[in-house]
Tab-separated table of C-alpha atoms in Angstrom:
chain	number	residue	atom	x	y	z
U	1	GLY	CA	150.603	132.069	175.068
U	2	GLY	CA	148.801	130.716	178.123
U	3	VAL	CA	145.104	130.167	178.649
U	4	GLY	CA	144.295	133.639	177.398
U	5	GLN	CA	145.451	132.725	173.883
U	6	LEU	CA	143.085	129.754	173.556
U	7	PRO	CA	140.276	130.375	171.012
U	8	LEU	CA	136.814	130.910	172.466
U	9	ASP	CA	134.340	128.043	172.141
U	10	CYS	CA	131.260	130.126	171.474
U	11	LEU	CA	128.936	127.107	171.431
U	12	ALA	CA	130.068	125.821	174.791
U	13	TRP	CA	130.073	129.323	176.215
U	14	SER	CA	126.553	130.031	175.073
U	15	ARG	CA	125.296	126.713	176.482
U	16	ALA	CA	127.209	127.037	179.712
U	17	GLY	CA	126.025	130.588	180.356
U	18	PRO	CA	122.772	131.544	182.137
U	19	ALA	CA	119.438	131.027	180.341
U	20	ALA	CA	118.745	133.936	177.979
U	21	GLY	CA	115.696	136.069	178.624
U	22	CYS	CA	113.140	137.624	176.273
U	23	ASP	CA	114.354	140.849	174.584
U	24	LEU	CA	110.828	142.371	174.435
U	25	CYS	CA	109.293	141.766	177.870
U	26	ALA	CA	112.384	140.853	179.850
U	27	ASP	CA	110.181	138.658	182.023
U	28	GLY	CA	110.126	135.174	180.513
U	29	ALA	CA	112.896	132.901	179.311
U	30	ALA	CA	113.648	132.934	175.585
U	31	ALA	CA	111.893	130.074	173.771
U	32	GLY	CA	112.310	131.286	170.194
U	33	ARG	CA	114.072	133.774	167.958
U	34	CYS	CA	112.921	135.993	165.154
U	35	LEU	CA	115.199	135.439	162.208
U	36	THR	CA	114.159	138.766	160.686
U	37	CYS	CA	114.534	140.982	163.739
U	38	GLY	CA	117.167	138.947	165.423
U	39	VAL	CA	115.545	139.265	168.852
U	40	ARG	CA	114.877	136.556	171.405
U	41	LEU	CA	111.278	135.950	172.337
U	42	CYS	CA	109.475	134.154	175.136
U	43	ARG	CA	106.514	131.995	174.273
U	44	PHE	CA	103.974	134.790	174.877
U	45	CYS	CA	105.949	137.271	172.764
U	46	CYS	CA	106.362	134.639	170.008
U	47	ARG	CA	102.584	134.383	169.708
U	48	ALA	CA	102.227	138.187	169.837
U	49	HIS	CA	104.999	138.585	167.232
U	50	ARG	CA	103.061	136.402	164.834
U	51	ARG	CA	99.717	138.246	165.462
U	52	GLN	CA	100.991	141.798	164.919
U	53	LYS	CA	100.530	143.061	161.388
U	54	LYS	CA	104.067	144.466	161.073
U	55	THR	CA	105.783	141.293	162.221
U	56	ALA	CA	103.330	138.665	161.012
U	57	SER	CA	105.554	137.878	158.042
U	58	HIS	CA	108.691	137.407	160.154
U	59	ALA	CA	110.137	133.926	160.538
U	60	VAL	CA	110.182	132.826	164.128
U	61	THR	CA	111.995	129.586	165.001
U	62	GLU	CA	112.019	127.499	168.146
U	63	LEU	CA	115.305	127.427	170.012
U	64	GLU	CA	115.165	123.621	170.410
U	65	SER	CA	114.911	122.998	166.634
U	66	THR	CA	117.615	125.381	165.485
U	67	LYS	CA	120.710	123.750	163.981
U	68	ASP	CA	123.160	126.451	164.891
U	69	CYS	CA	123.147	126.905	168.648
U	70	SER	CA	125.029	130.127	168.209
U	71	GLN	CA	121.867	131.516	166.628
U	72	ALA	CA	119.970	130.840	169.844
U	73	GLY	CA	121.877	133.522	171.711
U	74	LYS	CA	122.742	137.066	170.978
U	75	PRO	CA	124.739	137.857	167.826
U	76	LEU	CA	128.503	137.456	168.324
U	77	LEU	CA	130.244	140.773	168.783
U	78	CYS	CA	133.722	141.679	167.568
U	79	PRO	CA	136.349	141.464	170.339
U	80	SER	CA	138.121	144.530	168.867
U	81	HIS	CA	134.891	146.505	168.394
U	82	PRO	CA	132.422	145.386	171.113
U	83	THR	CA	129.490	147.338	169.616
U	84	GLU	CA	129.766	145.737	166.180
U	85	GLU	CA	128.420	142.312	165.229
U	86	LEU	CA	130.616	139.808	163.332
U	87	GLN	CA	128.799	139.746	159.994
U	88	LEU	CA	131.735	139.543	157.532
U	89	PHE	CA	134.490	136.912	156.905
U	90	CYS	CA	138.078	137.716	155.950
U	91	GLU	CA	139.350	135.059	153.505
U	92	GLN	CA	142.990	136.033	153.952
U	93	CYS	CA	142.947	135.900	157.750
U	94	ASP	CA	140.358	133.078	157.795
U	95	GLN	CA	138.257	134.670	160.562
U	96	PRO	CA	134.963	136.556	161.013
U	97	VAL	CA	135.278	140.337	161.195
U	98	CYS	CA	133.005	143.325	161.650
U	99	ARG	CA	132.531	146.376	159.437
U	100	ASP	CA	135.001	148.439	161.445
U	101	CYS	CA	137.643	145.695	160.996
U	102	VAL	CA	137.163	145.798	157.224
U	103	LEU	CA	137.747	149.550	157.280
U	104	GLY	CA	140.772	149.114	159.533
U	105	ARG	CA	143.476	146.436	159.449
U	106	HIS	CA	141.531	144.222	157.011
U	107	ARG	CA	141.114	147.032	154.467
U	108	GLN	CA	142.970	145.332	151.593
U	109	HIS	CA	141.829	141.793	152.480
U	110	PRO	CA	139.139	139.972	150.476
U	111	CYS	CA	136.046	139.916	152.689
U	112	ASP	CA	132.479	138.741	152.155
U	113	LEU	CA	129.269	138.268	154.133
U	114	THR	CA	129.199	135.216	156.395
U	115	SER	CA	125.990	134.048	154.709
U	116	ASN	CA	127.767	133.989	151.339
U	117	VAL	CA	130.809	131.988	152.451
U	118	ILE	CA	129.180	129.670	154.966
U	119	HIS	CA	128.199	127.147	152.282
U	120	ARG	CA	131.711	126.821	150.875
U	121	HIS	CA	133.441	126.607	154.241
U	122	GLY	CA	130.663	124.446	155.628
U	123	ASP	CA	131.009	122.000	152.722
U	124	ALA	CA	134.759	121.824	153.238
U	125	LEU	CA	134.177	121.223	156.934
U	126	ARG	CA	131.612	118.546	156.130
U	127	GLU	CA	134.083	116.771	153.810
U	128	LEU	CA	136.698	116.884	156.519
U	129	LEU	CA	134.092	115.660	158.991
U	130	LYS	CA	133.209	112.799	156.628
U	131	SER	CA	136.868	111.805	156.341
U	132	SER	CA	137.224	111.984	160.110
U	133	GLN	CA	134.138	109.842	160.558
U	134	GLN	CA	135.612	107.261	158.194
U	135	HIS	CA	138.750	107.224	160.309
U	136	MET	CA	136.559	106.784	163.350
U	137	ASP	CA	134.807	103.830	161.740
U	138	THR	CA	138.187	102.347	160.817
U	139	LEU	CA	139.522	102.862	164.316
U	140	GLU	CA	136.408	101.284	165.789
U	141	ASP	CA	136.896	98.271	163.475
U	142	VAL	CA	140.569	98.035	164.447
U	143	LEU	CA	139.675	98.251	168.128
U	144	SER	CA	137.104	95.526	167.603
U	145	GLN	CA	139.730	93.397	165.869
U	146	VAL	CA	142.174	94.108	168.702
U	147	ASP	CA	139.584	92.950	171.224
U	148	GLU	CA	138.858	89.871	169.125
U	149	MET	CA	142.587	89.172	168.796
U	150	GLY	CA	142.983	89.496	172.547
U	151	GLY	CA	140.237	86.939	173.033
U	152	ALA	CA	141.803	84.706	170.388
U	153	ILE	CA	145.207	84.989	172.101
U	154	ARG	CA	143.692	84.021	175.440
U	155	SER	CA	141.886	81.082	173.851
U	156	ARG	CA	145.021	79.998	171.964
U	157	ALA	CA	147.140	80.323	175.098
U	158	GLU	CA	144.692	78.093	176.977
U	159	ALA	CA	144.805	75.546	174.139
U	160	VAL	CA	148.609	75.594	174.042
U	161	ALA	CA	148.726	75.247	177.839
U	162	THR	CA	146.542	72.161	177.474
U	163	GLU	CA	148.903	70.820	174.799
U	164	ILE	CA	151.912	71.494	177.040
U	165	CYS	CA	150.318	69.676	179.942
U	166	ARG	CA	149.372	66.775	177.685
U	167	PHE	CA	152.892	66.702	176.243
U	168	ALA	CA	154.437	66.829	179.716
U	169	ARG	CA	152.214	63.987	180.938
U	170	GLY	CA	153.087	61.921	177.868
U	171	TYR	CA	156.777	62.727	178.167
U	172	MET	CA	156.838	61.866	181.858
U	173	LYS	CA	155.067	58.619	181.069
U	174	ALA	CA	157.642	57.901	178.326
U	175	VAL	CA	160.517	58.682	180.714
U	176	GLU	CA	159.017	56.434	183.372
U	177	GLU	CA	158.537	53.599	180.896
U	178	HIS	CA	162.079	54.104	179.618
U	179	ARG	CA	163.294	54.018	183.218
U	180	ASP	CA	161.459	50.755	183.858
U	181	ARG	CA	162.837	49.328	180.624
U	182	LEU	CA	166.389	50.307	181.592
U	183	LEU	CA	165.988	48.828	185.052
U	184	LYS	CA	164.679	45.579	183.562
U	185	GLN	CA	167.550	45.528	181.092
U	186	LEU	CA	169.958	46.093	183.970
U	187	GLU	CA	168.354	43.292	185.966
U	188	ASP	CA	168.527	40.923	182.988
U	189	LEU	CA	172.175	41.840	182.437
U	190	LYS	CA	172.954	41.239	186.100
U	191	VAL	CA	171.191	37.848	186.058
U	192	GLN	CA	173.002	36.912	182.850
U	193	LYS	CA	176.403	37.766	184.297
U	194	GLU	CA	175.577	35.961	187.548
U	195	ASN	CA	174.431	32.856	185.661
U	196	LEU	CA	177.662	32.817	183.661
U	197	LEU	CA	179.643	33.146	186.881
U	198	HIS	CA	177.604	30.366	188.518
U	199	LEU	CA	178.201	28.126	185.518
U	200	GLN	CA	181.930	28.871	185.528
U	201	LYS	CA	182.031	28.333	189.291
U	202	ALA	CA	180.249	24.978	188.998
U	203	GLN	CA	182.612	23.835	186.245
U	204	LEU	CA	185.680	24.944	188.173
U	205	GLN	CA	184.399	23.306	191.376
U	206	GLN	CA	183.764	20.052	189.526
U	207	LEU	CA	187.210	20.157	187.938
U	208	LEU	CA	188.784	20.955	191.321
U	209	LEU	CA	186.892	18.049	192.925
U	210	ASP	CA	188.011	15.656	190.188
U	211	LEU	CA	191.604	16.839	190.508
U	212	ARG	CA	191.535	16.590	194.312
U	213	THR	CA	190.121	13.067	194.124
U	214	GLY	CA	192.721	12.041	191.543
U	215	VAL	CA	195.561	13.624	193.508
U	216	GLU	CA	194.483	12.056	196.802
U	217	PHE	CA	194.105	8.629	195.194
U	218	THR	CA	197.509	8.909	193.528
U	219	GLU	CA	199.187	10.111	196.727
U	220	HIS	CA	197.597	7.247	198.676
U	221	LEU	CA	198.710	4.791	196.002
U	222	LEU	CA	202.282	6.032	196.056
U	223	MET	CA	202.456	6.032	199.854
U	224	SER	CA	200.610	2.823	200.733
U	225	GLY	CA	200.707	0.651	197.606
U	226	SER	CA	203.273	-1.986	196.865
U	227	ASP	CA	205.393	-1.921	193.775
U	228	VAL	CA	203.151	-4.351	192.028
U	229	GLU	CA	199.996	-2.467	193.026
U	230	ILE	CA	201.496	0.789	191.763
U	231	LEU	CA	202.463	-0.770	188.450
U	232	VAL	CA	199.067	-2.412	188.057
U	233	THR	CA	197.147	0.853	188.756
U	234	LYS	CA	199.608	3.213	187.046
U	235	GLY	CA	197.881	3.156	183.654
U	236	VAL	CA	194.451	4.106	184.942
U	237	VAL	CA	195.780	6.763	187.307
U	238	SER	CA	198.088	8.266	184.675
U	239	SER	CA	195.312	8.363	182.090
U	240	ARG	CA	192.952	10.022	184.575
U	241	LEU	CA	195.412	12.713	185.680
U	242	THR	CA	196.526	13.374	182.094
U	243	LYS	CA	192.902	13.867	181.032
U	244	LEU	CA	192.209	16.190	183.960
U	245	ASN	CA	195.353	18.221	183.293
U	246	SER	CA	194.404	18.664	179.629
U	247	ILE	CA	191.050	20.273	180.432
U	248	ALA	CA	191.243	23.954	179.476
U	249	TYR	CA	189.818	26.522	181.846
U	250	SER	CA	189.996	30.299	182.145
U	251	THR	CA	192.196	31.774	184.813
U	252	HIS	CA	189.941	34.832	185.061
U	253	PRO	CA	186.231	35.287	185.703
U	254	SER	CA	184.233	34.724	182.532
U	255	VAL	CA	182.536	38.130	182.890
U	256	ASP	CA	183.470	41.455	184.423
U	257	ASP	CA	181.609	44.096	186.389
U	258	ARG	CA	181.732	46.690	183.606
U	259	ILE	CA	178.204	48.103	183.529
U	260	GLN	CA	177.879	51.783	182.667
U	261	PHE	CA	175.020	54.160	182.113
U	262	SER	CA	175.335	56.847	179.436
U	263	PRO	CA	172.661	59.543	179.942
U	264	HIS	CA	173.474	61.282	176.644
U	265	GLU	CA	173.168	58.155	174.504
U	266	ARG	CA	170.199	58.156	172.118
U	267	ALA	CA	167.844	55.337	173.026
U	268	GLY	CA	165.259	55.563	170.248
U	269	GLN	CA	161.595	56.340	170.912
U	270	CYS	CA	159.249	55.440	173.709
U	271	CYS	CA	155.521	56.232	173.506
U	272	GLY	CA	156.247	58.408	170.495
U	273	TYR	CA	158.903	60.500	172.286
U	274	GLU	CA	162.643	60.396	171.714
U	275	VAL	CA	164.407	59.353	174.889
U	276	PHE	CA	168.015	59.312	176.019
U	277	GLY	CA	170.064	57.083	178.255
U	278	ALA	CA	171.459	53.613	177.582
U	279	ILE	CA	173.254	50.872	179.484
U	280	LEU	CA	176.712	50.140	178.144
U	281	ASN	CA	178.108	46.721	178.916
U	282	LYS	CA	180.355	46.070	175.927
U	283	VAL	CA	184.034	45.575	176.671
U	284	VAL	CA	186.621	46.132	173.975
U	285	ASP	CA	188.745	43.109	173.089
U	286	PRO	CA	192.095	44.163	171.572
U	287	ALA	CA	192.565	40.705	170.032
U	288	ARG	CA	189.367	41.179	168.007
U	289	CYS	CA	190.051	44.766	166.901
U	290	THR	CA	190.999	45.032	163.227
U	291	LEU	CA	192.929	47.438	160.987
U	292	HIS	CA	191.754	48.598	157.566
U	293	GLY	CA	192.988	50.929	154.832
U	294	GLU	CA	194.947	51.144	151.590
U	295	ASP	CA	197.885	52.840	153.332
U	296	LEU	CA	198.199	50.118	155.958
U	297	HIS	CA	201.459	48.593	154.651
U	298	SER	CA	202.711	51.177	152.140
U	299	ALA	CA	203.036	54.928	151.992
U	300	ARG	CA	204.875	57.720	150.181
U	301	GLN	CA	207.529	60.028	151.491
U	302	ASN	CA	206.157	63.446	152.626
U	303	GLN	CA	202.630	62.370	151.712
U	304	LEU	CA	199.712	62.235	154.172
U	305	SER	CA	198.616	58.625	154.675
U	306	GLY	CA	196.482	56.745	157.129
U	307	PHE	CA	194.418	53.737	158.094
U	308	THR	CA	191.408	52.914	160.285
U	309	LEU	CA	191.135	50.967	163.536
U	310	LEU	CA	187.834	49.179	164.139
U	311	CYS	CA	187.253	48.264	167.773
U	312	LYS	CA	185.178	45.200	168.658
U	313	ASP	CA	183.962	43.652	171.899
U	314	THR	CA	184.563	40.190	173.291
U	315	ALA	CA	181.772	38.809	171.105
U	316	GLY	CA	183.356	40.217	167.960
U	317	GLU	CA	180.670	42.881	167.533
U	318	ARG	CA	181.421	46.503	166.749
U	319	MET	CA	181.658	48.664	169.850
U	320	GLY	CA	179.582	51.460	168.359
U	321	ARG	CA	181.108	54.109	170.648
U	322	GLY	CA	184.483	55.722	171.257
U	323	GLY	CA	186.520	56.663	174.278
U	324	GLU	CA	189.075	53.856	174.177
U	325	ALA	CA	192.761	54.392	174.970
U	326	VAL	CA	194.453	53.920	171.582
U	327	LEU	CA	198.249	54.144	171.331
U	328	VAL	CA	200.047	54.101	167.952
U	329	THR	CA	203.825	54.158	167.398
U	330	ILE	CA	205.616	54.246	164.014
U	331	THR	CA	209.394	53.708	164.223
U	332	HIS	CA	212.010	53.383	161.477
U	333	LYS	CA	213.651	49.945	161.560
U	334	ASP	CA	217.087	51.127	160.413
U	335	LYS	CA	217.127	54.577	161.990
U	336	ARG	CA	216.217	54.302	165.643
U	337	ASP	CA	216.056	58.059	166.088
U	338	CYS	CA	213.623	58.388	163.178
U	339	ALA	CA	209.989	58.120	164.199
U	340	VAL	CA	206.712	59.345	162.782
U	341	LYS	CA	204.249	61.077	165.067
U	342	PRO	CA	200.758	59.820	164.162
U	343	THR	CA	197.438	61.518	164.835
U	344	VAL	CA	194.581	59.460	166.295
U	345	CYS	CA	191.054	60.769	165.679
U	346	ASP	CA	188.186	59.227	167.658
U	347	ASN	CA	185.096	59.109	165.431
U	348	GLY	CA	182.858	58.267	168.373
U	349	ASP	CA	181.386	55.172	166.650
U	350	GLY	CA	184.010	52.580	167.505
U	351	THR	CA	186.375	53.569	164.689
U	352	TYR	CA	189.612	55.551	164.956
U	353	CYS	CA	191.391	57.249	162.056
U	354	ILE	CA	195.200	57.138	162.309
U	355	SER	CA	196.973	59.569	159.970
U	356	TYR	CA	200.706	60.179	159.521
U	357	THR	CA	203.226	61.807	157.156
U	358	PRO	CA	206.580	59.971	156.899
U	359	GLU	CA	209.591	62.139	156.129
U	360	GLU	CA	212.133	59.367	155.458
U	361	PRO	CA	211.734	56.382	153.124
U	362	GLY	CA	212.357	52.836	154.335
U	363	LEU	CA	210.817	50.141	156.524
U	364	TYR	CA	208.855	51.144	159.632
U	365	ALA	CA	207.480	49.084	162.499
U	366	VAL	CA	203.906	50.078	163.382
U	367	CYS	CA	202.383	49.147	166.741
U	368	VAL	CA	198.689	49.728	167.465
U	369	CYS	CA	197.595	49.045	171.032
U	370	VAL	CA	194.248	49.326	172.804
U	371	LYS	CA	194.408	49.374	176.604
U	372	GLY	CA	198.086	48.447	176.379
U	373	GLN	CA	197.496	45.333	174.269
U	374	HIS	CA	198.268	44.837	170.574
U	375	VAL	CA	195.297	44.656	168.239
U	376	GLN	CA	194.889	42.008	165.590
U	377	GLY	CA	197.763	42.274	163.073
U	378	SER	CA	199.948	44.462	165.300
U	379	PRO	CA	202.842	45.027	165.087
U	380	PHE	CA	203.201	45.135	161.305
U	381	THR	CA	205.684	46.467	158.752
U	382	LEU	CA	205.138	49.670	156.785
U	383	MET	CA	207.077	50.345	153.588
U	384	VAL	CA	207.587	54.036	152.863
U	385	LYS	CA	208.621	54.628	149.266
U	386	HIS	CA	210.367	57.646	147.836
U	387	LYS	CA	208.161	60.532	146.957
U	388	PHE	CA	206.313	60.269	143.690
U	389	ARG	CA	208.494	61.060	140.663
U	390	GLU	CA	206.769	62.912	137.868
U	391	HIS	CA	207.644	62.259	134.248
U	392	GLN	CA	210.195	64.637	132.762
U	393	GLY	CA	209.574	63.640	129.136
U	394	VAL	CA	206.562	63.540	126.861
U	395	PHE	CA	203.905	60.883	126.401
U	396	HIS	CA	204.220	60.304	122.667
U	397	CYS	CA	203.686	57.778	119.893
U	398	CYS	CA	207.332	57.915	118.757
U	399	THR	CA	210.409	60.148	118.830
U	400	PHE	CA	210.215	60.856	115.100
U	401	CYS	CA	206.758	62.450	115.434
U	402	SER	CA	207.260	64.258	118.729
U	403	SER	CA	210.622	65.803	117.735
U	404	GLY	CA	209.645	66.777	114.236
U	405	GLY	CA	211.974	64.270	112.568
U	406	GLN	CA	215.213	65.079	114.445
U	407	LYS	CA	217.798	62.287	114.090
U	408	ALA	CA	219.538	62.986	117.417
U	409	ALA	CA	216.351	62.672	119.492
U	410	ARG	CA	216.451	59.645	121.783
U	411	CYS	CA	213.770	57.735	123.686
U	412	ALA	CA	213.978	55.622	126.833
U	413	CYS	CA	212.070	52.785	125.171
U	414	GLY	CA	215.286	51.862	123.359
U	415	GLY	CA	213.756	51.830	119.902
U	416	THR	CA	215.662	53.085	116.813
U	417	MET	CA	214.891	53.843	113.166
U	418	PRO	CA	216.999	53.059	110.152
U	419	GLY	CA	218.743	55.923	108.423
U	420	GLY	CA	220.749	57.136	111.400
U	421	TYR	CA	217.782	58.004	113.688
U	422	GLN	CA	218.685	57.423	117.335
U	423	GLY	CA	215.049	57.458	118.483
U	424	CYS	CA	212.050	55.190	117.990
U	425	GLY	CA	209.636	55.162	115.092
U	426	HIS	CA	206.391	53.366	114.271
U	427	GLY	CA	206.891	49.672	113.559
U	428	HIS	CA	210.687	49.812	113.870
U	429	LYS	CA	213.029	47.978	116.185
U	430	GLY	CA	212.413	48.488	119.916
U	431	HIS	CA	209.121	50.420	119.549
U	432	PRO	CA	206.680	49.225	122.267
U	433	GLY	CA	203.770	49.369	119.833
U	434	CYS	CA	201.806	52.012	121.755
U	435	HIS	CA	202.120	55.476	123.341
U	436	HIS	CA	204.822	55.709	125.993
U	437	TRP	CA	206.866	58.159	128.059
U	438	SER	CA	210.099	59.329	126.444
U	439	CYS	CA	211.853	59.690	129.813
U	440	CYS	CA	211.432	56.152	131.141
U	441	GLY	CA	209.520	54.159	128.535
U	442	GLN	CA	206.428	53.616	130.739
U	443	VAL	CA	203.396	52.795	128.583
U	444	LYS	CA	200.885	53.897	131.249
U	445	GLU	CA	200.192	57.603	131.119
U	446	SER	CA	199.153	57.975	134.785
U	447	SER	CA	202.217	56.357	136.319
U	448	GLU	CA	205.363	57.148	138.264
U	449	CYS	CA	208.558	57.869	136.382
U	450	LEU	CA	211.040	55.021	136.653
U	451	CYS	CA	214.104	57.241	136.319
U	452	GLY	CA	215.247	60.025	138.581
U	453	PRO	CA	215.289	63.681	137.507
U	454	SER	CA	219.102	63.609	137.140
U	455	SER	CA	219.300	60.371	135.177
U	456	ASP	CA	220.528	60.399	131.600
U	457	PRO	CA	217.727	59.279	129.260
U	458	SER	CA	220.247	57.921	126.801
U	459	GLN	CA	221.862	55.717	129.458
U	460	ARG	CA	218.437	54.615	130.652
U	461	SER	CA	217.536	53.628	127.122
U	462	LEU	CA	220.707	51.605	126.767
U	463	LEU	CA	220.108	49.855	130.057
U	464	ARG	CA	216.534	49.048	129.090
U	465	THR	CA	217.728	47.771	125.737
U	466	VAL	CA	220.222	45.427	127.436
U	467	ALA	CA	217.565	44.362	129.941
U	468	LEU	CA	215.151	43.559	127.161
């Protein structure tokens, strides 16, 4: 509704307006008010008001000590009836009204004097004020806590910043120490390899010198010596050259230049911090690599099988890391066009899992190579058996019990009972003396059936009887 619809703040208006004058003399400024007459009085008129006989009993109050500032000014007039004072209160419309309003549009509304309803509405306002003050106290406490939390956050941030700096200094120190340790390890490894090369070089030089001396002496003997001199010296020269020729020596340098740095390798702890980065100098030796597993030399048709390759270095120690070039071939010995495609899984710790599923039974040649060289035990022979045959019969104590006493029931164990029974019975001829399979006579319950699904149990039993 715009500014015009805002309710009037009578208290602010009365304070903001010009200073009220005395209603009796109109000369001095109002300093008090007669509660009986309702007029404003200057200080001189206040004293005169108390001395006059007619007004001596009136209650005059100072304007500074009054609680209701609205009482310090003139009585509030009705905006609809400017000549009438607001002395009544309409409960339905919840607003002060004048007498003319009660006779007009507030005729049927419950109205009462303002002095009669002020206590009830004032108490309600005081209760609301009390609740608001409690909220104010709570908000002030929350604001205080917010300020305290802000200070705590700043203090905690400073403490954490100190911890970060301390951690960074410690971590940098650990990295530097780890760097120095790696460099020393590298230097030691270099010196070790150089010493081995120097030793090998000295040995080879000595052997070469001995051979050159022996060769030169022998050549001189054969060219300049007489027959008798050659025959006299032949034994010593032959023994010397034979001994020199029998000395074993490596045709390759005793060490190689394989020195690698792996930045992602875990290197333990240094100064209480976990550090990364390690020098790798191990070299895989195919001749020392080994194969392990139950399915190394035997497998089943159409059944997933496999074995494990363990890679070792030249010292016979486990490599401890992967990345080697492993090649595995599985070829049928009788059927050249029949091969099994294996799967090689690098475990990253120096071991490799080789899995395969053979489709044809028979003998296979398995080759396992690392860096193009066969590992220990390669190539080897793999026997692939026919797929596992499940038992077609029952695992029973005897045919008489399992068939309910039928005479025509047979059993692969070959046992018979007197009285025309073609199957086995307890304690009779051919009974194995324990539970067995009726299809093949196997006495082990968890076993493979010895007869094929299409075999005749009766013929099997006869063959087993003859074999026994």
